[in-house]
Coordinates of C-alpha atoms and ligand atoms in Angstrom, one line a residue:
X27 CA -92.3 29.7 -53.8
X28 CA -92.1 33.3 -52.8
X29 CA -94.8 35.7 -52.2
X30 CA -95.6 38.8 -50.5
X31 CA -95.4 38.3 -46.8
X32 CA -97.1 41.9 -46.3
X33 CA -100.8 40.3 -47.1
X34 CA -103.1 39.1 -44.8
X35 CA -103.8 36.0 -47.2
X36 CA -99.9 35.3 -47.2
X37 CA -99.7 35.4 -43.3
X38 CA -103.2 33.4 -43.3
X39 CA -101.6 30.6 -45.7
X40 CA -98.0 30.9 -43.5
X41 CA -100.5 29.9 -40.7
X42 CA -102.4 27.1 -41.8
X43 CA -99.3 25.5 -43.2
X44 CA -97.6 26.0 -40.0
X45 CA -100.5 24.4 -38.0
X46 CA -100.7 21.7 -40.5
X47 CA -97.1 20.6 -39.6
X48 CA -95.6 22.1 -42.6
X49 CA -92.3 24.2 -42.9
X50 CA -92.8 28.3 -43.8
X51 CA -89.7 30.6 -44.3
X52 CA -90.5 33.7 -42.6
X53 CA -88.4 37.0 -42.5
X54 CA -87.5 38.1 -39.4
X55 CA -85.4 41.9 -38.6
X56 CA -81.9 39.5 -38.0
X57 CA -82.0 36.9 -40.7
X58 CA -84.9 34.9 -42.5
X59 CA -86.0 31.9 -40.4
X60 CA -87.2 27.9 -41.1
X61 CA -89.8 27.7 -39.0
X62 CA -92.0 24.7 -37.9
X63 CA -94.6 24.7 -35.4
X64 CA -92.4 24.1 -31.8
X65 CA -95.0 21.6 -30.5
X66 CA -95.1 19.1 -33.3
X67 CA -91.9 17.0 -33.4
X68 CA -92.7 15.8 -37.1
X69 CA -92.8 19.5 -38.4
X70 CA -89.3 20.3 -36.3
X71 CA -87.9 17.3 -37.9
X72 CA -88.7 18.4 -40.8
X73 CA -86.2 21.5 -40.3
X74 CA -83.5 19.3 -39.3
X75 CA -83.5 17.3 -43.0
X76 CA -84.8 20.3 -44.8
X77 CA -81.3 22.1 -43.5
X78 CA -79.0 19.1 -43.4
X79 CA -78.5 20.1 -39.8
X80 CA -76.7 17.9 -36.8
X81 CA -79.6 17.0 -34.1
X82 CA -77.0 18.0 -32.0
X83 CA -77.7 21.5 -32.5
X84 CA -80.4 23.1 -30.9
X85 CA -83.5 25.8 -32.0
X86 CA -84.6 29.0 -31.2
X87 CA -88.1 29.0 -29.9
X88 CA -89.9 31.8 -31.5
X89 CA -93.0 33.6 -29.7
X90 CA -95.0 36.6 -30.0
X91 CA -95.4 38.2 -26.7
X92 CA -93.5 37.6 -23.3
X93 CA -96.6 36.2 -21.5
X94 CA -96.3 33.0 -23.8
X95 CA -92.5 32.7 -21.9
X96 CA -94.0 30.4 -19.1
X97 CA -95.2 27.8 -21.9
X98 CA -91.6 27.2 -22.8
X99 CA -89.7 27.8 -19.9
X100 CA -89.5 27.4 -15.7
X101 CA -87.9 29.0 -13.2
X102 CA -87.6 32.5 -15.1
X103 CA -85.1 34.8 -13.3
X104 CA -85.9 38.5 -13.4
X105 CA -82.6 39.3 -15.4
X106 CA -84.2 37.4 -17.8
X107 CA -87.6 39.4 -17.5
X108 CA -85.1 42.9 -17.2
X109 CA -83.7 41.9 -20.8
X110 CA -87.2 40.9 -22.0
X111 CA -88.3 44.2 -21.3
X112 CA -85.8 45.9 -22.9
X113 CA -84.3 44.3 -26.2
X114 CA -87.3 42.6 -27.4
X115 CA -89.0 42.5 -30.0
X116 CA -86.0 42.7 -31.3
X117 CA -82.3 40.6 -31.8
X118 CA -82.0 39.1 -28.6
X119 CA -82.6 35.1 -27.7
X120 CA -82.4 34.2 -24.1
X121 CA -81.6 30.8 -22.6
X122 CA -83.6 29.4 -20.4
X123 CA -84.7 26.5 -18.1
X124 CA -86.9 24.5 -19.9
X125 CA -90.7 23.4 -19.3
X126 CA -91.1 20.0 -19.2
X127 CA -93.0 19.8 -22.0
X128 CA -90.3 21.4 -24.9
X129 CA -89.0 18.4 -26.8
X130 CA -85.7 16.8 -26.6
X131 CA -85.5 18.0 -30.8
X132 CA -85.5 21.2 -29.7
X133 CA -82.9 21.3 -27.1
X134 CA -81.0 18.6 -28.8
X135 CA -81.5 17.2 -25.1
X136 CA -80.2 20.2 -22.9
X137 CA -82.4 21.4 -19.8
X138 CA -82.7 24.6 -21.5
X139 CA -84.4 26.5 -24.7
X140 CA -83.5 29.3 -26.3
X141 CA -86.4 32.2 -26.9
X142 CA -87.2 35.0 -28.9
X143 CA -89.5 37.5 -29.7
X144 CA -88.6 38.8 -33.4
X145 CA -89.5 42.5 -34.1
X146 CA -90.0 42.2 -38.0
X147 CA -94.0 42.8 -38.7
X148 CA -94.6 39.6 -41.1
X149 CA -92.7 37.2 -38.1
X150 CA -94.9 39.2 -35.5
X151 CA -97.9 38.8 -37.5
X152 CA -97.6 35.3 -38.4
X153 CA -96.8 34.5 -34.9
X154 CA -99.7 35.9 -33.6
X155 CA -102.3 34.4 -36.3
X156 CA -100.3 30.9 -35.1
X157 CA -100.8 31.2 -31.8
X158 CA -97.8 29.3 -30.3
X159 CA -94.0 29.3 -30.8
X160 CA -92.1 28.4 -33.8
X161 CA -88.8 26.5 -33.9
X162 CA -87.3 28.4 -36.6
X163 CA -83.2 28.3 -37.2
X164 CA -81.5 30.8 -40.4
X165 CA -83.5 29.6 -43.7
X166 CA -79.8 28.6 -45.1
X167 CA -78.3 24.7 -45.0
X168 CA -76.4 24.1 -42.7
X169 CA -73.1 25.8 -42.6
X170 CA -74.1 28.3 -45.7
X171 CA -74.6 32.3 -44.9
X172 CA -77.8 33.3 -43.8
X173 CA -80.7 34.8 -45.9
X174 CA -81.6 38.3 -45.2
X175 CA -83.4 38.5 -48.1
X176 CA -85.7 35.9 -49.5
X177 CA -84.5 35.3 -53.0
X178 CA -81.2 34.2 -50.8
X179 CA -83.5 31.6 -49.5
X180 CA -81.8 28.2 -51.5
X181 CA -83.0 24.7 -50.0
X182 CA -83.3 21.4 -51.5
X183 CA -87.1 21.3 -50.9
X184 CA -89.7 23.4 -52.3
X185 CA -91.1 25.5 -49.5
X186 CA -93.7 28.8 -48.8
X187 CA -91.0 32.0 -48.6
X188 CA -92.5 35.0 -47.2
X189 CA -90.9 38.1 -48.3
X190 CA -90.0 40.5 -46.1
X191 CA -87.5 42.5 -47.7
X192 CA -84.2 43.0 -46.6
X193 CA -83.6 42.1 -42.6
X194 CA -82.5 45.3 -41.0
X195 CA -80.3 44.0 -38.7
X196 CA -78.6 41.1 -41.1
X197 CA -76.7 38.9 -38.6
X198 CA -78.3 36.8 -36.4
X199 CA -79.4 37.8 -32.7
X200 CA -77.2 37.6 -29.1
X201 CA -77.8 34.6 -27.6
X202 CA -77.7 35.6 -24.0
X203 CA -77.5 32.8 -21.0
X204 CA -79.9 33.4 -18.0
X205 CA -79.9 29.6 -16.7
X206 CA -76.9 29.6 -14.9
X207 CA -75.3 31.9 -12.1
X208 CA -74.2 34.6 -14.0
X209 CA -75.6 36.1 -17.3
X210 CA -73.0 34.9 -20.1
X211 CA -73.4 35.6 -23.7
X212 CA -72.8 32.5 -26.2
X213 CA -73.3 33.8 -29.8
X214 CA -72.1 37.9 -30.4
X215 CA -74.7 39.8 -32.2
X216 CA -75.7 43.8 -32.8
X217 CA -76.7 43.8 -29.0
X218 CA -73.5 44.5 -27.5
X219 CA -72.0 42.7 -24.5
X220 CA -72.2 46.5 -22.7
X221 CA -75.6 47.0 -23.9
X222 CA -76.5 43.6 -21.9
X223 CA -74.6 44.4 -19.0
X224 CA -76.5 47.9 -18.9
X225 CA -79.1 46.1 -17.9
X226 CA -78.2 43.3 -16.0
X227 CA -76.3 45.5 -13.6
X228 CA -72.5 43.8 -13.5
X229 CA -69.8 43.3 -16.9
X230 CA -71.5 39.9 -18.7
X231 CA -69.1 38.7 -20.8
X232 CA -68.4 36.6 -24.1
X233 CA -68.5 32.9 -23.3
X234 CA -66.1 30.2 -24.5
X235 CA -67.3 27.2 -23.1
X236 CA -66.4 23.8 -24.7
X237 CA -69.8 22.2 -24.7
X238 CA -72.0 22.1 -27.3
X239 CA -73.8 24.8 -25.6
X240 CA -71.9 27.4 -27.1
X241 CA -73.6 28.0 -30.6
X242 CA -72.6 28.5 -34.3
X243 CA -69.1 26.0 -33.3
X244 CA -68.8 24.6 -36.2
X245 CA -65.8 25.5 -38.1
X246 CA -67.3 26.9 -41.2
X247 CA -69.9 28.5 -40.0
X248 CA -71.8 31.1 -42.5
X249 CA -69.4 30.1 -45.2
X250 CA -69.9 30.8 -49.0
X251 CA -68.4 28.4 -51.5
X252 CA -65.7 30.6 -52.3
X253 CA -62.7 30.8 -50.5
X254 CA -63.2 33.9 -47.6
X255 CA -59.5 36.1 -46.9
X256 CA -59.2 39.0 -44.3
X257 CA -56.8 41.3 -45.1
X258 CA -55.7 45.0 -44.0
X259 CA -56.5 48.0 -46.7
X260 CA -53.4 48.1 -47.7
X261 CA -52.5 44.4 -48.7
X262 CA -56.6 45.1 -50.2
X263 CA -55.3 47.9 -52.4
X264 CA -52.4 45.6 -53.7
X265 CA -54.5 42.9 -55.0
X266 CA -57.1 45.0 -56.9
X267 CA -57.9 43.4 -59.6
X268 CA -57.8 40.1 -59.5
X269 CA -59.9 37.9 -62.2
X270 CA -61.7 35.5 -59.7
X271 CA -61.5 37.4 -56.9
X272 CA -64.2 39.6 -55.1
X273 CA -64.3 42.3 -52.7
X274 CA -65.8 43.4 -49.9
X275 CA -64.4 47.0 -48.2
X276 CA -65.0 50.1 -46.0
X277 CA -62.5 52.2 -46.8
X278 CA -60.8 51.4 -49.4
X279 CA -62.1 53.6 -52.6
X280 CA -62.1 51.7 -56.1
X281 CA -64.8 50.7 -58.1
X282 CA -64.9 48.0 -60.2
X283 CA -68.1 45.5 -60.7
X284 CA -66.0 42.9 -57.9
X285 CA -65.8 45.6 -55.4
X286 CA -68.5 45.7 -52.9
X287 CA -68.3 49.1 -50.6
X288 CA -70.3 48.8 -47.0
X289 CA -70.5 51.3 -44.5
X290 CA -67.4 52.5 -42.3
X291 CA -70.8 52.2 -39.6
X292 CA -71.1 48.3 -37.8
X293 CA -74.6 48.7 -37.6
X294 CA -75.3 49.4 -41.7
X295 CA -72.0 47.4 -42.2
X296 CA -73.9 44.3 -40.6
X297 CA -77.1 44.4 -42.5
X298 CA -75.5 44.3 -45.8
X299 CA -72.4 42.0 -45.0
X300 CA -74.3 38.7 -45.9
X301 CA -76.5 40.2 -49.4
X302 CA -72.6 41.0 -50.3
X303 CA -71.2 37.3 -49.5
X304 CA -74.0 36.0 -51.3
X305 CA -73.8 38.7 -54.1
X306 CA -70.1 37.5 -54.9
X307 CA -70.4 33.8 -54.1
X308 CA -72.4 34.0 -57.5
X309 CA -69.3 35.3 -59.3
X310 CA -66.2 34.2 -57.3
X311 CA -64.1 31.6 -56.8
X312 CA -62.2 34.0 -53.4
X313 CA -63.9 36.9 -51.3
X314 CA -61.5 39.1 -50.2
X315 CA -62.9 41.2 -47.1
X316 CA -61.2 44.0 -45.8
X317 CA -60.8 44.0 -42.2
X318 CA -63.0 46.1 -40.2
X319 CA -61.7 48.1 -37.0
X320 CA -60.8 45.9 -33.9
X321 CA -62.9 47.7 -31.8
X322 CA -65.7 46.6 -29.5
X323 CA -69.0 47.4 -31.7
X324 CA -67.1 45.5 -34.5
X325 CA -67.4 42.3 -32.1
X326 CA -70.2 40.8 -34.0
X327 CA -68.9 41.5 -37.4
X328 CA -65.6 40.5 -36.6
X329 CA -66.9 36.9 -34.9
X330 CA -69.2 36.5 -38.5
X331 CA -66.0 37.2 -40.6
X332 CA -63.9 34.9 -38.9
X333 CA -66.3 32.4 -39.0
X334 CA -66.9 32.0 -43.0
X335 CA -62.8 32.7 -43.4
X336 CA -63.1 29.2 -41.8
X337 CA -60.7 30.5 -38.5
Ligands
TXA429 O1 -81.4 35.7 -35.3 C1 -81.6 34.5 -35.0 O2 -81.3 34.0 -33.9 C2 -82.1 33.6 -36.2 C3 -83.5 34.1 -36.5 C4 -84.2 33.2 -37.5 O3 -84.3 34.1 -35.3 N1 -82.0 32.3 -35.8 C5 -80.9 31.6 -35.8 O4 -81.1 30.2 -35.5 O5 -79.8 32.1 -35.9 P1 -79.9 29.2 -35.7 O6 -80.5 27.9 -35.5 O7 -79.2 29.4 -37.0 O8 -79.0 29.5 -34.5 C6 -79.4 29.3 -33.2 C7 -78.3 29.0 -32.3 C8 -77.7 27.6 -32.6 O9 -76.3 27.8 -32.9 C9 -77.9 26.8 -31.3 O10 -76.7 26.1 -31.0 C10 -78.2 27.9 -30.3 O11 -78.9 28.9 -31.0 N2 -79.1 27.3 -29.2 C11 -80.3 26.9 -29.3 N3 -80.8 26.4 -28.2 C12 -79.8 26.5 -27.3 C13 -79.6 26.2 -25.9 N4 -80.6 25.6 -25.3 N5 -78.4 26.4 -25.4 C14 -77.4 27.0 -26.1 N6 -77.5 27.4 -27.4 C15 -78.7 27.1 -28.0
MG430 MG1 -77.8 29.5 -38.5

């Protein structure tokens, strides 16, 4: 059921149901989120079955203000406190040691927990009438695109959807690693990898570690139904049209009802890539996306892309 997340009765209800154990899809500025209350493991297995999801793979602790940090995590190195101070609220998680109290569902067993304080007004809001932190991964199954909007929102259980409107940022946050030596960055988002390193003083870069601590592995990751191909403008222009075929481009100028056009800008580009993928999943049996510029503030994008073209 969906309903106005803007009321105070809606963020009231989200509340109770949360403290109750239950599951609440709330909108947050990256993606919507399926969130349980972090300190009940009934309500956090609850996400795991409602998404289909692989214990193996571990959730983002969400909170409402950095002084609730210590309740989830130990030995918290400044960097972390630098980063803190600078990107949130907003689309950054950190990785931290854990308290000893964070269950092992959580972490999927790991010494650490991932945090974040969400800038979106209904996630703030219902955090704060809460009172704790909320486990709360993408509101999709497993392996489908994220929701950034709530009528997106499709799970095999019936549960309360707070509408936010459309997330502003519309791919999920940087997940940022403060637990070991160096600051390493494990999932790409709209904070950039300079934008990081701005403030933690040296380059951080992208990391590809085999373990399962490097997020979003599985192969297809964010993938609609329909078959996802990347392709340059020009091979674009060539297939136009193509009865079950879709399209997503920047540059290229047709219009036809399969055509989606998003902004030659990453930032806009990001916020309405996954509304588009959804849009034409509906219609189509192949997305073809043209390829956005290989340059650095594309990272994100790019990564997101090549994830639901299954490479
Ligand atoms: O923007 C977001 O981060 C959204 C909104 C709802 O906050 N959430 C989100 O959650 O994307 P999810 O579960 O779809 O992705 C979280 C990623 C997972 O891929 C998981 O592997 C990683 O975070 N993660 C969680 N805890 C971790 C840990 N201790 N170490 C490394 N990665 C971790
Ligand atoms: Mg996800």
């Amino acid at each position: 059921m969906i309903i106005d997340g803007l009321t105070q009765t809606a963020i009231q209800q989200a509340a109770l149901r949360l403290k109750r154990g239950d599951l609440v899809v709330i909108p947050t500025e990256t993606v919507y989120g399926l969130a349980a209350d972090a300190s009940q493991p009934l309500a956090v297995e609850k996400i795991f079955h409602c998404k289909k999801r692989p214990h193996s793979n571990p959730l983002i602790v969400h909170i409402a203000d950095v002084s609730q940090l210590t309740d989830w995590a130990v030995a918290i190195p400044l960097v972390a406190y630098q980063l803190a101070e600078r990107f949130w609220p907003g689309p950054l998680t950190l990785i931290l040691h854990k308290a000893p109290s964070v269950s092992d569902l959580i972490t999927a067993g790991q010494a650490t927990v991932a945090l974040r304080i969400p800038a979106h007004p209904v996630a703030q809001q219902v955090l704060r009438a809460f009172g704790g932190g909320l486990a709360a991964p993408s509101a999709n199954r497993f392996t489908e695109v994220s929701p950034t909007l709530a009528a997106h929102v499709a799970l095999d259980e019936e549960v309360l959807i707070l509408d936010g409107g459309p997330a502003q940022v519309g791919i999920e946050s940087t997940i940022v690693d403060c637990s070991g030596e160096h600051v390493a960055i494990l999932r790409p988002g709209m904070l950039s990898a300079d934008m990081i390193s701005e403030v933690v003083g040296y380059e951080v870069f992208y990391q590809q570690a085999l373990e399962i601590k490097r997020p979003g592995q599985h192969w297809l990751h964010y993938s609609p139904k329909a078959e996802v191909v990347l392709c340059d403008a020009e091979t674009v222009n060539h297939m136009m049209p193509l009865a079950d075929t879709g399209f997503i481009v920047y540059s290229v100028m047709i219009s036809t009802d399969a055509c989606i056009h998003l902004s030659a800008e990453p930032d806009a580009y990001a916020q309405g890539l996954y509304a588009a993928l959804h849009t034409l999943d509906k219609r189509y049996s192949r997305i073809v996306v043209e390829l956005p510029p290989q340059i650095a503030t594309w990272y994100a994008v790019h990564e997101r892309l090549r994830k639901a073209a299954g490479l």
